[in-house]
């Protein structure tokens, strides 16, 4: 079917209205109308080609909520009219050891997991286009059930920011009564604070911004530490059992290491770029690990969505119209570490453009992208 959306045709250019063909749902796939899509920092990085792997045209969006409009043969989990979500992946090999253990994000099949955008579709290697579009198609195994207790507009950010912070809490076995540190209180961090509380941890939020203290406390953090306040950092020396570090740019790890307990782990989820040189003695003397973690599998994604529904955990969102996307991306670029809420595109604004016949769009192809890059 003909689909409308917003995409970038080259790096560091504004997104423009685009139109392209999506195939109809095949066996095991579901088609859906997109109702909401969160705006993630990854979207900004991808359309700017900050990671050097973007295939253009690039149509971002991986915090997607929609309503099922059609189902292919053999689909059993969903029916027309259901609210569903799609996060960062739309497919994987489903047979390798990681897929078999519900960690499709680490798929080691021939092409790895298929990312929702800028990911190669199997078997032909076609680029994928994400949720800044009117309609999508997904394999049913990768669709998330949006429970009745969760308003759909809040669902998108949970499937990226939520699961990215929840999955390491599970993997590193965060226990009730332990102390969770969350560094960087933006889109990911504000979810991590709430999820840590729901799991029964004491939460210390580390932020660069004194001005955010009151808001962070409202999210449920037990304490807020401003990282530039050396006295406060010293007071919290060796106090944290697990840290989720969401800072999305290179940061000096030394101050964060200083607040970690013996045998603890700092998990990097936001910075794919570099860590400046640091003296590892404090790691050695306290057997501290610095680790990384990538989003989460489908099972964890469903779990965190259900957990948020049950505990009243919501991302802080601001609804925008599709045509406001370039302004929003510009503000995210400037203020990348600590944006206080997640922008969510009300896709009705896109549907209204299309239904009103007002959508002027550039027609794009789904280019065959060939080899997998950075998937
Ligand atoms: Zn994301
Ligand atoms: Zn796999």
mmCIF file of C-alpha atoms and ligand atoms in Angstrom:
data_model
loop_
_atom_site.group_PDB
_atom_site.id
_atom_site.type_symbol
_atom_site.label_atom_id
_atom_site.label_comp_id
_atom_site.label_asym_id
_atom_site.label_seq_id
_atom_site.Cartn_x
_atom_site.Cartn_y
_atom_site.Cartn_z
ATOM 1 C CA UNK A 1 0.000 0.000 0.000
ATOM 2 C CA UNK A 2 1.006 3.607 -0.493
ATOM 3 C CA UNK A 3 2.312 5.063 2.759
ATOM 4 C CA UNK A 4 3.088 8.647 3.736
ATOM 5 C CA UNK A 5 5.708 9.720 6.217
ATOM 6 C CA UNK A 6 8.625 12.001 7.019
ATOM 7 C CA UNK A 7 12.189 11.093 6.173
ATOM 8 C CA UNK A 8 15.648 12.464 5.449
ATOM 9 C CA UNK A 9 17.075 12.119 1.965
ATOM 10 C CA UNK A 10 20.637 13.043 3.006
ATOM 11 C CA UNK A 11 22.646 13.580 6.209
ATOM 12 C CA UNK A 12 22.086 16.758 8.238
ATOM 13 C CA UNK A 13 19.087 17.781 6.141
ATOM 14 C CA UNK A 14 15.606 18.520 7.433
ATOM 15 C CA UNK A 15 13.111 15.700 7.265
ATOM 16 C CA UNK A 16 10.665 16.108 4.389
ATOM 17 C CA UNK A 17 7.328 14.472 3.586
ATOM 18 C CA UNK A 18 7.887 11.257 1.674
ATOM 19 C CA UNK A 19 5.717 8.558 0.207
ATOM 20 C CA UNK A 20 6.543 4.968 -0.662
ATOM 21 C CA UNK A 21 5.018 1.517 -1.068
ATOM 22 C CA UNK A 22 4.867 -0.939 1.802
ATOM 23 C CA UNK A 23 4.113 -4.550 0.921
ATOM 24 C CA UNK A 24 0.852 -5.958 2.275
ATOM 25 C CA UNK A 25 1.164 -8.207 5.332
ATOM 26 C CA UNK A 26 2.371 -11.686 4.386
ATOM 27 C CA UNK A 27 1.831 -14.883 6.387
ATOM 28 C CA UNK A 28 2.693 -14.244 10.037
ATOM 29 C CA UNK A 29 2.662 -10.458 9.625
ATOM 30 C CA UNK A 30 0.257 -7.777 10.737
ATOM 31 C CA UNK A 31 -0.513 -4.435 9.130
ATOM 32 C CA UNK A 32 -1.379 -1.473 11.309
ATOM 33 C CA UNK A 33 -2.204 2.190 11.237
ATOM 34 C CA UNK A 34 0.350 4.199 13.226
ATOM 35 C CA UNK A 35 -1.315 6.398 15.838
ATOM 36 C CA UNK A 36 1.719 7.608 17.836
ATOM 37 C CA UNK A 37 5.482 7.567 17.487
ATOM 38 C CA UNK A 38 8.029 8.735 20.054
ATOM 39 C CA UNK A 39 11.034 10.820 19.010
ATOM 40 C CA UNK A 40 14.214 9.135 20.233
ATOM 41 C CA UNK A 41 17.776 10.494 20.287
ATOM 42 C CA UNK A 42 18.667 7.589 18.027
ATOM 43 C CA UNK A 43 16.366 9.087 15.396
ATOM 44 C CA UNK A 44 18.395 12.291 15.483
ATOM 45 C CA UNK A 45 21.727 10.441 15.382
ATOM 46 C CA UNK A 46 20.545 8.250 12.520
ATOM 47 C CA UNK A 47 19.266 10.992 10.215
ATOM 48 C CA UNK A 48 22.435 13.017 10.917
ATOM 49 C CA UNK A 49 24.528 9.937 10.121
ATOM 50 C CA UNK A 50 26.406 10.423 13.415
ATOM 51 C CA UNK A 51 27.186 6.688 13.472
ATOM 52 C CA UNK A 52 28.350 6.594 9.860
ATOM 53 C CA UNK A 53 25.967 3.758 8.911
ATOM 54 C CA UNK A 54 22.825 5.513 7.707
ATOM 55 C CA UNK A 55 21.328 4.389 4.432
ATOM 56 C CA UNK A 56 19.400 7.262 2.819
ATOM 57 C CA UNK A 57 16.576 7.920 2.427
ATOM 58 C CA UNK A 58 16.118 7.344 6.152
ATOM 59 C CA UNK A 59 12.676 7.237 7.747
ATOM 60 C CA UNK A 60 13.117 7.013 11.537
ATOM 61 C CA UNK A 61 10.804 6.091 14.404
ATOM 62 C CA UNK A 62 11.016 3.061 16.701
ATOM 63 C CA UNK A 63 8.631 3.939 19.515
ATOM 64 C CA UNK A 64 5.517 3.056 17.623
ATOM 65 C CA UNK A 65 1.926 2.542 18.659
ATOM 66 C CA UNK A 66 -0.831 1.616 16.280
ATOM 67 C CA UNK A 67 -4.066 -0.235 15.649
ATOM 68 C CA UNK A 68 -4.134 -3.440 13.683
ATOM 69 C CA UNK A 69 -5.829 -3.013 10.295
ATOM 70 C CA UNK A 70 -5.090 -6.377 8.678
ATOM 71 C CA UNK A 71 -3.511 -9.706 9.537
ATOM 72 C CA UNK A 72 -1.695 -12.180 7.298
ATOM 73 C CA UNK A 73 -2.334 -15.925 7.247
ATOM 74 C CA UNK A 74 -1.568 -17.798 10.437
ATOM 75 C CA UNK A 75 -1.537 -14.793 12.769
ATOM 76 C CA UNK A 76 -2.973 -15.858 16.120
ATOM 77 C CA UNK A 77 -1.855 -13.289 18.692
ATOM 78 C CA UNK A 78 -3.589 -10.229 17.230
ATOM 79 C CA UNK A 79 -6.787 -9.263 15.474
ATOM 80 C CA UNK A 80 -8.021 -6.207 13.617
ATOM 81 C CA UNK A 81 -8.604 -3.311 16.036
ATOM 82 C CA UNK A 82 -6.010 -4.345 18.645
ATOM 83 C CA UNK A 83 -3.635 -1.731 20.058
ATOM 84 C CA UNK A 84 -0.096 -2.852 19.413
ATOM 85 C CA UNK A 85 3.379 -1.481 19.841
ATOM 86 C CA UNK A 86 6.600 -1.893 17.909
ATOM 87 C CA UNK A 87 9.966 -1.025 19.394
ATOM 88 C CA UNK A 88 13.464 -1.115 17.966
ATOM 89 C CA UNK A 89 13.270 -4.417 16.058
ATOM 90 C CA UNK A 90 10.888 -5.873 13.499
ATOM 91 C CA UNK A 91 12.550 -9.227 12.893
ATOM 92 C CA UNK A 92 15.519 -11.472 13.684
ATOM 93 C CA UNK A 93 16.645 -14.972 12.705
ATOM 94 C CA UNK A 94 14.564 -16.391 15.602
ATOM 95 C CA UNK A 95 16.722 -19.521 15.695
ATOM 96 C CA UNK A 96 20.174 -18.545 17.022
ATOM 97 C CA UNK A 97 21.033 -19.008 20.694
ATOM 98 C CA UNK A 98 20.295 -15.364 21.539
ATOM 99 C CA UNK A 99 16.925 -15.355 19.770
ATOM 100 C CA UNK A 100 16.098 -18.638 21.488
ATOM 101 C CA UNK A 101 16.836 -17.052 24.869
ATOM 102 C CA UNK A 102 14.579 -14.024 24.199
ATOM 103 C CA UNK A 103 17.454 -11.658 23.439
ATOM 104 C CA UNK A 104 16.749 -10.995 19.766
ATOM 105 C CA UNK A 105 18.647 -7.696 19.985
ATOM 106 C CA UNK A 106 21.869 -9.738 20.104
ATOM 107 C CA UNK A 107 20.854 -11.995 17.198
ATOM 108 C CA UNK A 108 23.880 -13.630 15.583
ATOM 109 C CA UNK A 109 21.919 -14.976 12.635
ATOM 110 C CA UNK A 110 23.338 -14.202 9.201
ATOM 111 C CA UNK A 111 21.996 -10.647 9.203
ATOM 112 C CA UNK A 112 21.401 -9.979 12.882
ATOM 113 C CA UNK A 113 18.188 -8.459 14.165
ATOM 114 C CA UNK A 114 16.288 -6.334 11.677
ATOM 115 C CA UNK A 115 16.072 -2.881 13.141
ATOM 116 C CA UNK A 116 12.802 -1.021 12.746
ATOM 117 C CA UNK A 117 14.535 1.571 10.614
ATOM 118 C CA UNK A 118 17.901 1.551 8.884
ATOM 119 C CA UNK A 119 17.858 -2.225 9.185
ATOM 120 C CA UNK A 120 17.989 -4.690 6.347
ATOM 121 C CA UNK A 121 14.827 -6.666 5.633
ATOM 122 C CA UNK A 122 15.312 -10.364 5.087
ATOM 123 C CA UNK A 123 15.920 -11.961 2.704
ATOM 124 C CA UNK A 124 16.559 -9.215 0.183
ATOM 125 C CA UNK A 125 18.434 -6.649 2.259
ATOM 126 C CA UNK A 126 15.961 -3.826 1.625
ATOM 127 C CA UNK A 127 16.314 -0.888 4.005
ATOM 128 C CA UNK A 128 13.601 -0.604 6.647
ATOM 129 C CA UNK A 129 11.530 2.515 7.239
ATOM 130 C CA UNK A 130 10.254 3.247 10.723
ATOM 131 C CA UNK A 131 7.284 4.753 12.467
ATOM 132 C CA UNK A 132 7.235 8.331 11.188
ATOM 133 C CA UNK A 133 4.758 6.893 8.708
ATOM 134 C CA UNK A 134 1.035 6.391 8.383
ATOM 135 C CA UNK A 135 1.096 2.592 8.212
ATOM 136 C CA UNK A 136 3.473 -0.253 8.983
ATOM 137 C CA UNK A 137 3.835 -4.009 8.746
ATOM 138 C CA UNK A 138 5.494 -6.190 11.385
ATOM 139 C CA UNK A 139 5.908 -9.885 12.124
ATOM 140 C CA UNK A 140 3.526 -10.813 14.915
ATOM 141 C CA UNK A 141 6.379 -12.111 17.109
ATOM 142 C CA UNK A 142 7.737 -8.549 17.248
ATOM 143 C CA UNK A 143 4.476 -6.797 18.059
ATOM 144 C CA UNK A 144 3.852 -5.845 21.681
ATOM 145 C CA UNK A 145 0.410 -6.025 23.273
ATOM 146 C CA UNK A 146 -0.590 -2.654 24.700
ATOM 147 C CA UNK A 147 -2.640 -3.476 27.798
ATOM 148 C CA UNK A 148 -5.904 -1.710 28.496
ATOM 149 C CA UNK A 149 -4.343 -0.007 31.536
ATOM 150 C CA UNK A 150 -1.838 1.921 29.424
ATOM 151 C CA UNK A 151 -2.948 4.957 27.423
ATOM 152 C CA UNK A 152 -1.537 4.391 23.915
ATOM 153 C CA UNK A 153 0.280 7.724 23.689
ATOM 154 C CA UNK A 154 2.555 6.657 26.562
ATOM 155 C CA UNK A 155 3.457 3.283 25.112
ATOM 156 C CA UNK A 156 6.097 4.245 22.549
ATOM 157 C CA UNK A 157 8.877 5.544 24.819
ATOM 158 C CA UNK A 158 8.500 2.536 27.124
ATOM 159 C CA UNK A 159 9.481 0.212 24.277
ATOM 160 C CA UNK A 160 12.793 2.020 23.772
ATOM 161 C CA UNK A 161 13.753 4.165 26.764
ATOM 162 C CA UNK A 162 11.888 1.861 29.130
ATOM 163 C CA UNK A 163 13.250 -1.485 27.988
ATOM 164 C CA UNK A 164 16.765 -0.123 27.469
ATOM 165 C CA UNK A 165 16.977 0.627 31.181
ATOM 166 C CA UNK A 166 14.804 -2.266 32.405
ATOM 167 C CA UNK A 167 16.729 -4.995 30.595
ATOM 168 C CA UNK A 168 20.056 -4.312 32.419
ATOM 169 C CA UNK A 169 18.242 -4.086 35.772
ATOM 170 C CA UNK A 170 17.018 -7.608 35.100
ATOM 171 C CA UNK A 171 20.259 -8.924 33.653
ATOM 172 C CA UNK A 172 22.346 -7.630 36.566
ATOM 173 C CA UNK A 173 19.688 -8.849 38.929
ATOM 174 C CA UNK A 174 18.823 -5.630 40.735
ATOM 175 C CA UNK A 175 17.395 -6.648 44.092
ATOM 176 C CA UNK A 176 14.886 -5.016 46.408
ATOM 177 C CA UNK A 177 16.719 -2.769 48.837
ATOM 178 C CA UNK A 178 19.797 -2.383 46.639
ATOM 179 C CA UNK A 179 20.883 1.039 45.486
ATOM 180 C CA UNK A 180 20.419 1.864 41.828
ATOM 181 C CA UNK A 181 22.309 4.819 40.397
ATOM 182 C CA UNK A 182 20.897 6.482 37.306
ATOM 183 C CA UNK A 183 23.224 8.863 35.499
ATOM 184 C CA UNK A 184 21.723 11.318 33.020
ATOM 185 C CA UNK A 185 18.058 12.048 33.664
ATOM 186 C CA UNK A 186 16.592 12.500 30.210
ATOM 187 C CA UNK A 187 14.385 10.198 28.143
ATOM 188 C CA UNK A 188 16.087 7.006 29.340
ATOM 189 C CA UNK A 189 17.010 8.177 32.816
ATOM 190 C CA UNK A 190 13.553 9.341 33.832
ATOM 191 C CA UNK A 191 12.211 5.894 32.981
ATOM 192 C CA UNK A 192 15.081 4.209 34.836
ATOM 193 C CA UNK A 193 14.309 6.161 38.014
ATOM 194 C CA UNK A 194 10.663 5.062 37.982
ATOM 195 C CA UNK A 195 11.408 1.461 37.035
ATOM 196 C CA UNK A 196 14.083 1.151 39.718
ATOM 197 C CA UNK A 197 11.573 2.289 42.313
ATOM 198 C CA UNK A 198 8.954 -0.155 41.045
ATOM 199 C CA UNK A 199 11.505 -2.957 41.468
ATOM 200 C CA UNK A 200 12.065 -1.925 45.076
ATOM 201 C CA UNK A 201 15.504 -0.345 44.771
ATOM 202 C CA UNK A 202 16.699 2.825 46.415
ATOM 203 C CA UNK A 203 17.352 5.225 43.544
ATOM 204 C CA UNK A 204 20.065 7.872 43.411
ATOM 205 C CA UNK A 205 19.814 10.111 40.370
ATOM 206 C CA UNK A 206 23.011 11.704 39.064
ATOM 207 C CA UNK A 207 22.412 14.776 36.933
ATOM 208 C CA UNK A 208 24.399 17.691 35.579
ATOM 209 C CA UNK A 209 21.537 20.069 36.290
ATOM 210 C CA UNK A 210 20.624 21.432 39.722
ATOM 211 C CA UNK A 211 17.514 22.928 38.099
ATOM 212 C CA UNK A 212 16.095 19.444 37.590
ATOM 213 C CA UNK A 213 16.258 18.377 41.228
ATOM 214 C CA UNK A 214 12.594 18.950 42.103
ATOM 215 C CA UNK A 215 11.330 17.202 38.978
ATOM 216 C CA UNK A 216 13.602 14.226 39.522
ATOM 217 C CA UNK A 217 12.422 13.865 43.112
ATOM 218 C CA UNK A 218 8.846 13.902 41.819
ATOM 219 C CA UNK A 219 9.698 10.918 39.610
ATOM 220 C CA UNK A 220 10.423 9.004 42.787
ATOM 221 C CA UNK A 221 14.208 9.279 43.151
ATOM 222 C CA UNK A 222 15.307 8.939 46.777
ATOM 223 C CA UNK A 223 18.219 11.295 46.238
ATOM 224 C CA UNK A 224 19.495 13.634 43.557
ATOM 225 C CA UNK A 225 23.218 14.273 43.207
ATOM 226 C CA UNK A 226 24.532 17.022 40.942
ATOM 227 C CA UNK A 227 27.681 15.570 39.406
ATOM 228 C CA UNK A 228 29.585 18.867 39.425
ATOM 229 C CA UNK A 229 29.116 19.111 43.218
ATOM 230 C CA UNK A 230 32.296 17.395 44.390
ATOM 231 C CA UNK A 231 31.235 17.334 48.034
ATOM 232 C CA UNK A 232 27.982 15.587 47.176
ATOM 233 C CA UNK A 233 29.837 13.070 45.014
ATOM 234 C CA UNK A 234 32.282 12.403 47.866
ATOM 235 C CA UNK A 235 29.393 11.923 50.291
ATOM 236 C CA UNK A 236 28.061 9.206 47.995
ATOM 237 C CA UNK A 237 31.384 7.402 47.586
ATOM 238 C CA UNK A 238 30.954 3.625 47.286
ATOM 239 C CA UNK A 239 27.186 3.704 47.682
ATOM 240 C CA UNK A 240 25.768 2.292 44.445
ATOM 241 C CA UNK A 241 25.167 -1.401 43.583
ATOM 242 C CA UNK A 242 24.227 -0.947 39.942
ATOM 243 C CA UNK A 243 24.417 2.144 37.768
ATOM 244 C CA UNK A 244 22.498 2.669 34.552
ATOM 245 C CA UNK A 245 24.464 5.348 32.754
ATOM 246 C CA UNK A 246 22.281 6.927 30.072
ATOM 247 C CA UNK A 247 24.566 9.828 29.138
ATOM 248 C CA UNK A 248 24.546 9.797 25.319
ATOM 249 C CA UNK A 249 27.972 11.355 24.695
ATOM 250 C CA UNK A 250 31.551 10.711 25.851
ATOM 251 C CA UNK A 251 31.843 11.294 29.620
ATOM 252 C CA UNK A 252 34.640 10.949 32.145
ATOM 253 C CA UNK A 253 33.861 7.695 33.985
ATOM 254 C CA UNK A 254 36.068 8.477 37.014
ATOM 255 C CA UNK A 255 33.487 10.359 39.117
ATOM 256 C CA UNK A 256 30.936 7.620 38.483
ATOM 257 C CA UNK A 257 33.382 4.886 39.418
ATOM 258 C CA UNK A 258 33.983 6.677 42.712
ATOM 259 C CA UNK A 259 30.345 6.234 43.806
ATOM 260 C CA UNK A 260 30.257 2.504 43.043
ATOM 261 C CA UNK A 261 30.433 -0.210 45.701
ATOM 262 C CA UNK A 262 32.830 -3.129 45.553
ATOM 263 C CA UNK A 263 31.705 -5.729 42.943
ATOM 264 C CA UNK A 264 29.298 -3.315 41.312
ATOM 265 C CA UNK A 265 28.611 -2.604 37.653
ATOM 266 C CA UNK A 266 28.206 0.558 35.611
ATOM 267 C CA UNK A 267 26.083 -0.206 32.562
ATOM 268 C CA UNK A 268 26.452 2.100 29.582
ATOM 269 C CA UNK A 269 23.286 2.319 27.526
ATOM 270 C CA UNK A 270 23.510 5.725 25.847
ATOM 271 C CA UNK A 271 27.068 6.422 24.752
ATOM 272 C CA UNK A 272 28.193 4.538 21.620
ATOM 273 C CA UNK A 273 30.967 6.966 20.843
ATOM 274 C CA UNK A 274 33.940 6.780 23.229
ATOM 275 C CA UNK A 275 35.111 6.920 26.821
ATOM 276 C CA UNK A 276 37.891 9.424 27.457
ATOM 277 C CA UNK A 277 41.113 8.047 28.880
ATOM 278 C CA UNK A 278 40.840 7.270 32.595
ATOM 279 C CA UNK A 279 42.905 5.587 35.296
ATOM 280 C CA UNK A 280 41.421 2.128 35.910
ATOM 281 C CA UNK A 281 42.933 1.693 39.385
ATOM 282 C CA UNK A 282 39.595 2.277 41.102
ATOM 283 C CA UNK A 283 38.030 -0.460 38.986
ATOM 284 C CA UNK A 284 40.785 -2.837 39.959
ATOM 285 C CA UNK A 285 40.768 -2.049 43.673
ATOM 286 C CA UNK A 286 37.011 -2.511 44.008
ATOM 287 C CA UNK A 287 36.403 -5.120 41.316
ATOM 288 C CA UNK A 288 34.045 -2.754 39.506
ATOM 289 C CA UNK A 289 32.885 -3.521 35.996
ATOM 290 C CA UNK A 290 31.984 -1.180 33.194
ATOM 291 C CA UNK A 291 29.521 -2.938 30.910
ATOM 292 C CA UNK A 292 27.196 -2.163 28.043
ATOM 293 C CA UNK A 293 23.640 -3.189 27.251
ATOM 294 C CA UNK A 294 21.538 -2.842 24.119
ATOM 295 C CA UNK A 295 17.775 -2.198 24.279
ATOM 296 C CA UNK A 296 16.003 -5.455 25.247
ATOM 297 C CA UNK A 297 14.320 -8.460 23.673
ATOM 298 C CA UNK A 298 10.632 -8.809 22.842
ATOM 299 C CA UNK A 299 9.887 -10.640 26.098
ATOM 300 C CA UNK A 300 11.512 -7.904 28.217
ATOM 301 C CA UNK A 301 9.718 -5.265 26.174
ATOM 302 C CA UNK A 302 6.330 -6.842 26.876
ATOM 303 C CA UNK A 303 7.287 -7.196 30.549
ATOM 304 C CA UNK A 304 8.255 -3.558 30.953
ATOM 305 C CA UNK A 305 5.124 -2.367 29.140
ATOM 306 C CA UNK A 306 3.008 -4.496 31.488
ATOM 307 C CA UNK A 307 4.992 -3.314 34.520
ATOM 308 C CA UNK A 308 4.401 0.325 33.576
ATOM 309 C CA UNK A 309 0.683 -0.319 33.086
ATOM 310 C CA UNK A 310 0.470 -2.046 36.479
ATOM 311 C CA UNK A 311 2.503 0.458 38.501
ATOM 312 C CA UNK A 312 1.229 3.639 36.853
ATOM 313 C CA UNK A 313 4.685 4.364 35.442
ATOM 314 C CA UNK A 314 4.503 6.763 32.534
ATOM 315 C CA UNK A 315 7.108 8.527 30.456
ATOM 316 C CA UNK A 316 6.762 12.289 30.580
ATOM 317 C CA UNK A 317 5.644 13.175 27.129
ATOM 318 C CA UNK A 318 4.871 16.188 25.047
ATOM 319 C CA UNK A 319 2.646 15.607 22.036
ATOM 320 C CA UNK A 320 3.709 17.213 18.780
ATOM 321 C CA UNK A 321 2.442 17.291 15.221
ATOM 322 C CA UNK A 322 4.346 15.518 12.466
ATOM 323 C CA UNK A 323 5.164 18.819 10.795
ATOM 324 C CA UNK A 324 6.931 20.041 13.964
ATOM 325 C CA UNK A 325 9.537 17.288 13.777
ATOM 326 C CA UNK A 326 12.431 19.383 12.464
ATOM 327 C CA UNK A 327 12.098 21.978 15.231
ATOM 328 C CA UNK A 328 11.983 19.224 17.825
ATOM 329 C CA UNK A 329 15.023 17.464 16.415
ATOM 330 C CA UNK A 330 16.931 20.745 16.481
ATOM 331 C CA UNK A 331 16.210 21.212 20.197
ATOM 332 C CA UNK A 332 17.220 17.612 20.920
ATOM 333 C CA UNK A 333 20.550 18.136 19.172
ATOM 334 C CA UNK A 334 21.359 21.155 21.305
ATOM 335 C CA UNK A 335 20.326 19.706 24.604
ATOM 336 C CA UNK A 336 21.026 16.076 24.081
ATOM 337 C CA UNK A 337 21.823 14.855 27.583
ATOM 338 C CA UNK A 338 18.976 15.919 29.709
ATOM 339 C CA UNK A 339 15.800 16.648 27.856
ATOM 340 C CA UNK A 340 13.080 16.550 30.436
ATOM 341 C CA UNK A 341 10.481 14.698 28.433
ATOM 342 C CA UNK A 342 9.943 12.562 25.412
ATOM 343 C CA UNK A 343 8.278 14.081 22.372
ATOM 344 C CA UNK A 344 5.578 11.899 20.882
ATOM 345 C CA UNK A 345 4.232 12.518 17.405
ATOM 346 C CA UNK A 346 0.459 12.420 17.259
ATOM 347 C CA UNK A 347 0.228 10.641 13.933
ATOM 348 C CA UNK A 348 -3.327 11.886 13.496
ATOM 349 C CA UNK A 349 -1.587 15.050 12.298
ATOM 350 C CA UNK A 350 -0.034 13.017 9.478
ATOM 351 C CA UNK A 351 -3.247 11.144 8.710
ATOM 352 C CA UNK A 352 -5.073 14.494 8.542
ATOM 353 C CA UNK A 353 -2.554 15.806 5.981
ATOM 354 C CA UNK A 354 -3.013 12.698 3.867
ATOM 355 C CA UNK A 355 -6.785 12.391 4.225
ATOM 356 C CA UNK A 356 -7.211 16.100 3.503
ATOM 357 C CA UNK A 357 -5.255 15.618 0.286
ATOM 358 C CA UNK A 358 -2.748 18.172 1.551
ATOM 359 C CA UNK A 359 0.255 15.893 1.771
ATOM 360 C CA UNK A 360 2.832 16.945 -0.783
ATOM 361 C CA UNK A 361 5.454 14.304 -0.686
ATOM 362 C CA UNK A 362 8.601 13.187 -2.392
ATOM 363 C CA UNK A 363 8.284 9.650 -3.694
ATOM 364 C CA UNK A 364 11.099 7.421 -2.446
ATOM 365 C CA UNK A 365 12.094 3.833 -3.053
ATOM 366 C CA UNK A 366 13.127 1.375 -0.404
ATOM 367 C CA UNK A 367 16.736 1.000 -1.521
ATOM 368 C CA UNK A 368 18.383 -2.399 -1.352
ATOM 369 C CA UNK A 369 21.039 -1.821 1.203
ATOM 370 C CA UNK A 370 23.217 -4.829 0.585
ATOM 371 C CA UNK A 371 25.563 -5.733 3.401
ATOM 372 C CA UNK A 372 24.529 -5.202 6.978
ATOM 373 C CA UNK A 373 26.253 -2.240 8.541
ATOM 374 C CA UNK A 374 26.251 -1.820 12.279
ATOM 375 C CA UNK A 375 23.042 -3.784 12.791
HETATM 376 ZN ZN1 LIG B 1 15.260 4.754 20.767
HETATM 377 ZN ZN1 LIG B 2 18.989 -14.793 15.996
#
